Amino acid sequence: MSASGGSKAILAAFLANMGIAIAKFIGWFLSGSASMLAEAIHSVADSGNQLLLMLGGRKARKSADRAHPFGYGRERYVYAFVVSIILFSLGGLFAIYEGIDKLTHPHELDPQWQYLPLVILIVAIALESFSLRTAVKESNAIRPKGQSWVAFIRRAKAPELPVVLLEDLGALLGLTFALFGVGMTILTHNPFFDALGTLMIGTLLIIVAAVLGWETKSLLVGEGATPEDFDKIVAAIEKGPEVEKLIHIKTLYVGPEELLVAAKVGVPQDKLLADVASDINTVEGRIREAVPTARIIYLEPDVYRGAGGEQLPTESVILKSSD
């Protein structure tokens, strides 16, 4: 997985969630807190999600073949989309089910262990904060200067870091909700607050999953270059004397770090084929220098004729060879 895949952030999140999940299950088993059970399932779902992200990164490294000539880069998008589904179903829906069940069948916390969930939640908040700090540090390494976090999550082509960022942020908010639910239940001896905290956690997870699913769906369908990169590509094509006119251009990310650029460019009609080929190579070099992720480039030479221009005879648009 490339650096922008956030492998350190994924590993930190996985280790934190595994330890937290075990502690939460112990806290639920001893205290009977519904919020702790919802948070334990949340951590298990997050741990599984990190494994899926790492698996997607491994599969994306497979070499291109005849069946997949542009490689397997989009495997990372597929697994990120699966992550959003798991977070929605296993995390969000289960927590809401558990919250409704505790509202209809309330029971108080075990007096002997009622303070244990508070200790576990406080430790979990510290561990999740460390995980979020790692994800923020890795994201800052690739986040353009001045770009907001919302824009980064929406525009990032590598899905792992946005997924981990949203998961960690959701986990911290979920832990806060659980702390509220358990704390208020201990203070008031009313199990309603424990159930309420569980419902809040479930609602939060569904919102996070919906955002992840929407953004990843866009990547799966196929996104073009960012406006900034698109302008750089156009400028690189039009910069030199090789191209008279950029007729049309299309871009597509075939993987998080691999951009396809296809364009039809107008060249002088009297140029020799060898000269046109050399010019095309020069333009491709400028594009790759301006946007390093533009690794697949197809430039089609043509003779540009403006709207309403005189139709040239067939022989005038044939590129003559040097011999």
Short mmCIF file of C-alpha atoms in Angstrom, two decimals:
data_model
loop_
_atom_site.label_atom_id
_atom_site.label_comp_id
_atom_site.label_asym_id
_atom_site.label_seq_id
_atom_site.Cartn_x
_atom_site.Cartn_y
_atom_site.Cartn_z
CA MET A 1 0.00 0.00 0.00
CA SER A 2 1.33 3.39 -0.89
CA ALA A 3 2.06 6.04 1.69
CA SER A 4 -1.19 7.81 0.88
CA GLY A 5 -3.00 4.62 1.78
CA GLY A 6 -2.37 5.44 5.44
CA SER A 7 -1.04 2.00 6.47
CA LYS A 8 0.25 3.36 9.81
CA ALA A 9 -3.14 4.92 10.56
CA ILE A 10 -4.94 1.67 9.68
CA LEU A 11 -2.63 -0.43 11.86
CA ALA A 12 -2.92 2.00 14.79
CA ALA A 13 -6.72 1.97 14.50
CA PHE A 14 -6.81 -1.84 14.30
CA LEU A 15 -4.66 -2.37 17.40
CA ALA A 16 -6.60 0.24 19.37
CA ASN A 17 -9.99 -1.20 18.42
CA MET A 18 -9.05 -4.79 19.22
CA GLY A 19 -7.91 -3.91 22.72
CA ILE A 20 -10.88 -1.63 23.30
CA ALA A 21 -13.37 -4.24 22.05
CA ILE A 22 -12.15 -6.84 24.55
CA ALA A 23 -12.34 -4.35 27.41
CA LYS A 24 -15.83 -3.24 26.40
CA PHE A 25 -17.13 -6.81 26.24
CA ILE A 26 -15.79 -7.42 29.76
CA GLY A 27 -17.42 -4.21 30.95
CA TRP A 28 -20.76 -5.19 29.38
CA PHE A 29 -20.64 -8.74 30.76
CA LEU A 30 -20.00 -7.56 34.31
CA SER A 31 -22.20 -4.44 34.40
CA GLY A 32 -24.99 -5.29 31.95
CA SER A 33 -24.72 -1.87 30.26
CA ALA A 34 -26.41 -1.72 26.84
CA SER A 35 -24.18 1.20 25.86
CA MET A 36 -21.10 -0.90 26.54
CA LEU A 37 -22.45 -3.73 24.37
CA ALA A 38 -23.19 -1.32 21.53
CA GLU A 39 -19.70 0.15 21.81
CA ALA A 40 -18.14 -3.33 21.92
CA ILE A 41 -19.88 -4.28 18.67
CA HIS A 42 -18.82 -0.92 17.25
CA SER A 43 -15.16 -1.71 18.03
CA VAL A 44 -15.44 -5.21 16.56
CA ALA A 45 -16.91 -3.75 13.36
CA ASP A 46 -14.12 -1.16 13.20
CA SER A 47 -11.46 -3.84 13.71
CA GLY A 48 -12.92 -5.89 10.87
CA ASN A 49 -13.04 -2.79 8.72
CA GLN A 50 -9.32 -2.14 9.19
CA LEU A 51 -8.56 -5.72 8.15
CA LEU A 52 -10.67 -5.22 5.02
CA LEU A 53 -8.84 -1.98 4.18
CA MET A 54 -5.48 -3.75 4.50
CA LEU A 55 -6.77 -6.63 2.36
CA GLY A 56 -7.98 -4.19 -0.30
CA GLY A 57 -4.57 -2.52 -0.33
CA ARG A 58 -2.85 -5.88 -0.82
CA LYS A 59 -5.15 -6.92 -3.68
CA ALA A 60 -4.74 -3.54 -5.37
CA ARG A 61 -1.01 -4.23 -5.79
CA LYS A 62 -1.65 -7.09 -8.25
CA SER A 63 -0.14 -6.49 -11.68
CA ALA A 64 -2.36 -5.67 -14.63
CA ASP A 65 -3.38 -8.59 -16.83
CA ARG A 66 -5.48 -9.21 -19.92
CA ALA A 67 -8.72 -9.38 -17.94
CA HIS A 68 -7.89 -6.15 -16.08
CA PRO A 69 -5.59 -4.14 -18.35
CA PHE A 70 -5.69 -1.08 -16.10
CA GLY A 71 -4.77 -3.05 -13.00
CA TYR A 72 -6.57 -3.70 -9.74
CA GLY A 73 -6.33 -0.27 -8.11
CA ARG A 74 -10.09 -0.01 -7.66
CA GLU A 75 -10.02 -3.00 -5.28
CA ARG A 76 -9.37 -0.39 -2.59
CA TYR A 77 -12.63 1.36 -3.47
CA VAL A 78 -14.55 -1.93 -3.34
CA TYR A 79 -13.32 -2.83 0.12
CA ALA A 80 -13.89 0.70 1.41
CA PHE A 81 -17.50 0.43 0.21
CA VAL A 82 -17.87 -2.93 1.99
CA VAL A 83 -16.57 -1.22 5.14
CA SER A 84 -19.38 1.34 4.99
CA ILE A 85 -21.97 -1.44 4.65
CA ILE A 86 -20.56 -3.34 7.65
CA LEU A 87 -20.45 -0.19 9.76
CA PHE A 88 -24.10 0.51 8.81
CA SER A 89 -25.46 -2.98 9.47
CA LEU A 90 -23.28 -4.56 12.14
CA GLY A 91 -22.60 -1.34 14.01
CA GLY A 92 -25.50 1.06 13.55
CA LEU A 93 -28.51 -1.21 13.17
CA PHE A 94 -27.42 -3.53 15.99
CA ALA A 95 -26.93 -0.60 18.36
CA ILE A 96 -30.39 0.78 17.55
CA TYR A 97 -31.93 -2.67 18.05
CA GLU A 98 -30.18 -3.02 21.40
CA GLY A 99 -31.29 0.49 22.45
CA ILE A 100 -34.94 -0.20 21.60
CA ASP A 101 -34.77 -3.51 23.43
CA LYS A 102 -33.46 -1.81 26.57
CA LEU A 103 -36.16 0.86 26.34
CA THR A 104 -38.90 -1.77 26.23
CA HIS A 105 -37.19 -4.11 28.74
CA PRO A 106 -35.20 -1.80 31.04
CA HIS A 107 -32.85 -3.16 33.68
CA GLU A 108 -30.46 -1.40 36.02
CA LEU A 109 -26.69 -1.77 36.02
CA ASP A 110 -25.04 -4.31 38.32
CA PRO A 111 -24.27 -2.24 41.46
CA GLN A 112 -21.04 -4.16 42.07
CA TRP A 113 -19.58 -3.30 38.63
CA GLN A 114 -21.44 -0.14 37.61
CA TYR A 115 -18.31 2.03 37.71
CA LEU A 116 -16.22 -0.33 35.58
CA PRO A 117 -17.71 0.89 32.27
CA LEU A 118 -16.71 4.46 33.16
CA VAL A 119 -13.07 3.43 33.62
CA ILE A 120 -13.09 1.44 30.37
CA LEU A 121 -14.69 4.29 28.43
CA ILE A 122 -12.17 6.85 29.69
CA VAL A 123 -9.24 4.58 28.74
CA ALA A 124 -10.90 3.90 25.37
CA ILE A 125 -11.24 7.64 24.71
CA ALA A 126 -7.49 8.02 25.32
CA LEU A 127 -6.64 5.16 22.93
CA GLU A 128 -9.03 6.38 20.24
CA SER A 129 -7.56 9.87 20.54
CA PHE A 130 -4.12 8.40 19.82
CA SER A 131 -5.52 6.54 16.81
CA LEU A 132 -7.19 9.72 15.51
CA ARG A 133 -3.97 11.67 16.04
CA THR A 134 -2.09 9.14 13.89
CA ALA A 135 -4.71 9.38 11.14
CA VAL A 136 -4.61 13.19 11.22
CA LYS A 137 -0.80 13.17 11.03
CA GLU A 138 -0.82 10.82 8.01
CA SER A 139 -3.57 12.84 6.33
CA ASN A 140 -1.72 16.12 6.81
CA ALA A 141 1.20 14.66 4.86
CA ILE A 142 -0.94 14.50 1.69
CA ARG A 143 -3.67 17.07 2.39
CA PRO A 144 -3.15 20.16 0.21
CA LYS A 145 -2.28 23.29 2.16
CA GLY A 146 -5.36 25.27 3.02
CA GLN A 147 -7.80 22.48 2.15
CA SER A 148 -10.53 21.91 4.74
CA TRP A 149 -11.06 18.50 6.30
CA VAL A 150 -14.50 18.23 4.70
CA ALA A 151 -12.97 18.90 1.28
CA PHE A 152 -10.18 16.40 1.98
CA ILE A 153 -12.66 13.62 2.80
CA ARG A 154 -14.78 14.44 -0.25
CA ARG A 155 -11.91 14.77 -2.74
CA ALA A 156 -9.40 12.18 -1.51
CA LYS A 157 -8.86 9.47 -4.13
CA ALA A 158 -7.22 7.07 -1.67
CA PRO A 159 -10.17 5.88 0.44
CA GLU A 160 -8.33 4.48 3.47
CA LEU A 161 -7.48 7.70 5.28
CA PRO A 162 -10.97 9.26 4.99
CA VAL A 163 -12.44 5.96 6.23
CA VAL A 164 -10.12 5.80 9.25
CA LEU A 165 -10.64 9.50 10.02
CA LEU A 166 -14.42 9.16 10.02
CA GLU A 167 -14.27 5.89 11.97
CA ASP A 168 -12.03 7.36 14.66
CA LEU A 169 -14.10 10.53 14.90
CA GLY A 170 -17.27 8.44 15.11
CA ALA A 171 -15.67 6.23 17.75
CA LEU A 172 -14.78 9.22 19.93
CA LEU A 173 -18.30 10.62 19.66
CA GLY A 174 -19.75 7.17 20.34
CA LEU A 175 -17.61 6.79 23.46
CA THR A 176 -18.81 10.21 24.62
CA PHE A 177 -22.43 9.12 24.11
CA ALA A 178 -21.76 5.89 26.01
CA LEU A 179 -20.09 7.84 28.82
CA PHE A 180 -23.15 10.08 29.00
CA GLY A 181 -25.55 7.13 29.04
CA VAL A 182 -23.71 5.13 31.69
CA GLY A 183 -22.88 8.18 33.81
CA MET A 184 -26.46 9.45 33.88
CA THR A 185 -27.75 5.96 34.65
CA ILE A 186 -25.43 5.73 37.67
CA LEU A 187 -26.41 9.21 38.88
CA THR A 188 -30.18 8.84 38.43
CA HIS A 189 -30.52 5.04 38.75
CA ASN A 190 -32.68 5.29 35.63
CA PRO A 191 -31.75 2.76 32.86
CA PHE A 192 -33.47 5.00 30.31
CA PHE A 193 -30.23 6.97 29.86
CA ASP A 194 -28.22 3.82 29.13
CA ALA A 195 -30.72 2.92 26.38
CA LEU A 196 -30.69 6.50 25.11
CA GLY A 197 -26.89 6.44 24.85
CA THR A 198 -27.13 3.21 22.86
CA LEU A 199 -29.63 4.75 20.41
CA MET A 200 -27.38 7.79 19.99
CA ILE A 201 -24.44 5.52 19.16
CA GLY A 202 -26.50 3.62 16.59
CA THR A 203 -27.73 6.80 14.92
CA LEU A 204 -24.18 8.16 14.78
CA LEU A 205 -22.84 4.98 13.14
CA ILE A 206 -25.56 5.02 10.50
CA ILE A 207 -24.75 8.66 9.65
CA VAL A 208 -21.01 7.89 9.37
CA ALA A 209 -21.72 4.80 7.25
CA ALA A 210 -24.00 6.77 4.94
CA VAL A 211 -21.31 9.44 4.37
CA LEU A 212 -18.67 6.77 3.71
CA GLY A 213 -20.94 4.84 1.37
CA TRP A 214 -21.86 7.95 -0.63
CA GLU A 215 -18.29 9.12 -1.10
CA THR A 216 -16.96 5.64 -1.93
CA LYS A 217 -19.79 5.04 -4.40
CA SER A 218 -18.65 8.08 -6.33
CA LEU A 219 -15.13 6.64 -6.55
CA LEU A 220 -16.47 3.26 -7.67
CA VAL A 221 -18.59 4.80 -10.41
CA GLY A 222 -15.53 6.71 -11.60
CA GLU A 223 -14.22 10.18 -10.79
CA GLY A 224 -12.11 12.42 -12.96
CA ALA A 225 -9.19 14.60 -11.99
CA THR A 226 -9.69 17.29 -9.38
CA PRO A 227 -10.29 20.79 -10.79
CA GLU A 228 -6.74 21.77 -9.83
CA ASP A 229 -5.15 18.76 -11.56
CA PHE A 230 -7.43 19.13 -14.57
CA ASP A 231 -6.28 22.73 -15.07
CA LYS A 232 -2.65 21.63 -14.75
CA ILE A 233 -3.13 18.96 -17.41
CA VAL A 234 -4.79 21.39 -19.82
CA ALA A 235 -2.02 23.93 -19.23
CA ALA A 236 0.63 21.27 -19.87
CA ILE A 237 -0.99 20.32 -23.18
CA GLU A 238 -1.38 23.88 -24.39
CA LYS A 239 1.91 25.19 -23.03
CA GLY A 240 4.19 24.44 -26.00
CA PRO A 241 3.98 24.91 -29.77
CA GLU A 242 3.32 21.22 -30.42
CA VAL A 243 -0.48 21.50 -30.11
CA GLU A 244 -2.55 24.05 -32.03
CA LYS A 245 -5.75 23.32 -30.13
CA LEU A 246 -6.99 21.02 -27.39
CA ILE A 247 -10.14 19.63 -29.01
CA HIS A 248 -11.48 17.62 -26.06
CA ILE A 249 -10.17 15.81 -22.99
CA LYS A 250 -11.42 13.23 -20.48
CA THR A 251 -9.83 11.99 -17.25
CA LEU A 252 -10.59 9.04 -14.98
CA TYR A 253 -9.04 7.60 -11.85
CA VAL A 254 -8.46 3.88 -12.46
CA GLY A 255 -6.92 3.63 -9.00
CA PRO A 256 -6.14 5.95 -6.07
CA GLU A 257 -2.73 6.89 -7.50
CA GLU A 258 -3.33 6.24 -11.19
CA LEU A 259 -5.07 8.77 -13.41
CA LEU A 260 -6.03 8.08 -17.02
CA VAL A 261 -5.87 11.04 -19.43
CA ALA A 262 -7.37 10.79 -22.92
CA ALA A 263 -7.40 13.80 -25.24
CA LYS A 264 -7.76 14.72 -28.89
CA VAL A 265 -5.33 17.45 -29.88
CA GLY A 266 -5.11 19.50 -33.03
CA VAL A 267 -1.72 19.44 -34.79
CA PRO A 268 -0.50 21.27 -37.90
CA GLN A 269 -1.76 19.40 -40.97
CA ASP A 270 1.55 19.64 -42.81
CA LYS A 271 3.71 18.00 -40.10
CA LEU A 272 5.43 14.69 -40.78
CA LEU A 273 4.31 11.62 -38.82
CA ALA A 274 7.68 11.30 -37.07
CA ASP A 275 7.52 14.91 -35.93
CA VAL A 276 3.96 14.49 -34.64
CA ALA A 277 4.99 11.38 -32.68
CA SER A 278 7.89 13.28 -31.13
CA ASP A 279 5.63 16.18 -30.23
CA ILE A 280 3.11 13.83 -28.59
CA ASN A 281 5.88 12.34 -26.43
CA THR A 282 6.95 15.85 -25.41
CA VAL A 283 3.40 16.77 -24.37
CA GLU A 284 3.00 13.52 -22.42
CA GLY A 285 6.20 14.31 -20.53
CA ARG A 286 4.87 17.73 -19.56
CA ILE A 287 1.60 16.20 -18.33
CA ARG A 288 3.40 13.66 -16.13
CA GLU A 289 5.64 16.37 -14.73
CA ALA A 290 2.65 18.58 -13.88
CA VAL A 291 0.50 15.75 -12.47
CA PRO A 292 2.58 12.69 -11.44
CA THR A 293 -0.53 10.53 -10.94
CA ALA A 294 -1.30 10.86 -14.69
CA ARG A 295 0.33 7.54 -15.53
CA ILE A 296 -1.89 6.41 -18.40
CA ILE A 297 -2.02 8.95 -21.23
CA TYR A 298 -3.58 8.61 -24.68
CA LEU A 299 -3.27 11.59 -27.00
CA GLU A 300 -5.00 11.37 -30.37
CA PRO A 301 -3.61 13.79 -33.00
CA ASP A 302 -6.11 15.39 -35.35
CA VAL A 303 -6.45 18.45 -37.58
CA TYR A 304 -8.46 21.16 -35.84
CA ARG A 305 -11.18 22.91 -37.80
CA GLY A 306 -13.26 25.59 -36.15
CA ALA A 307 -17.05 25.54 -36.23
CA GLY A 308 -18.25 26.37 -39.71
CA GLY A 309 -14.74 26.03 -41.11
CA GLU A 310 -14.15 24.74 -44.62
CA GLN A 311 -14.00 20.95 -44.85
CA LEU A 312 -10.51 19.98 -45.94
CA PRO A 313 -9.95 17.26 -48.57
CA THR A 314 -9.15 13.81 -47.25
CA GLU A 315 -5.50 13.86 -48.35
CA SER A 316 -4.83 17.02 -46.36
CA VAL A 317 -5.59 15.37 -43.00
CA ILE A 318 -3.41 12.31 -43.60
CA LEU A 319 -0.17 12.50 -41.61
CA LYS A 320 2.60 11.94 -44.13
CA SER A 321 5.50 9.71 -43.19
CA SER A 322 9.10 10.83 -43.50
CA ASP A 323 9.76 8.57 -46.48
#
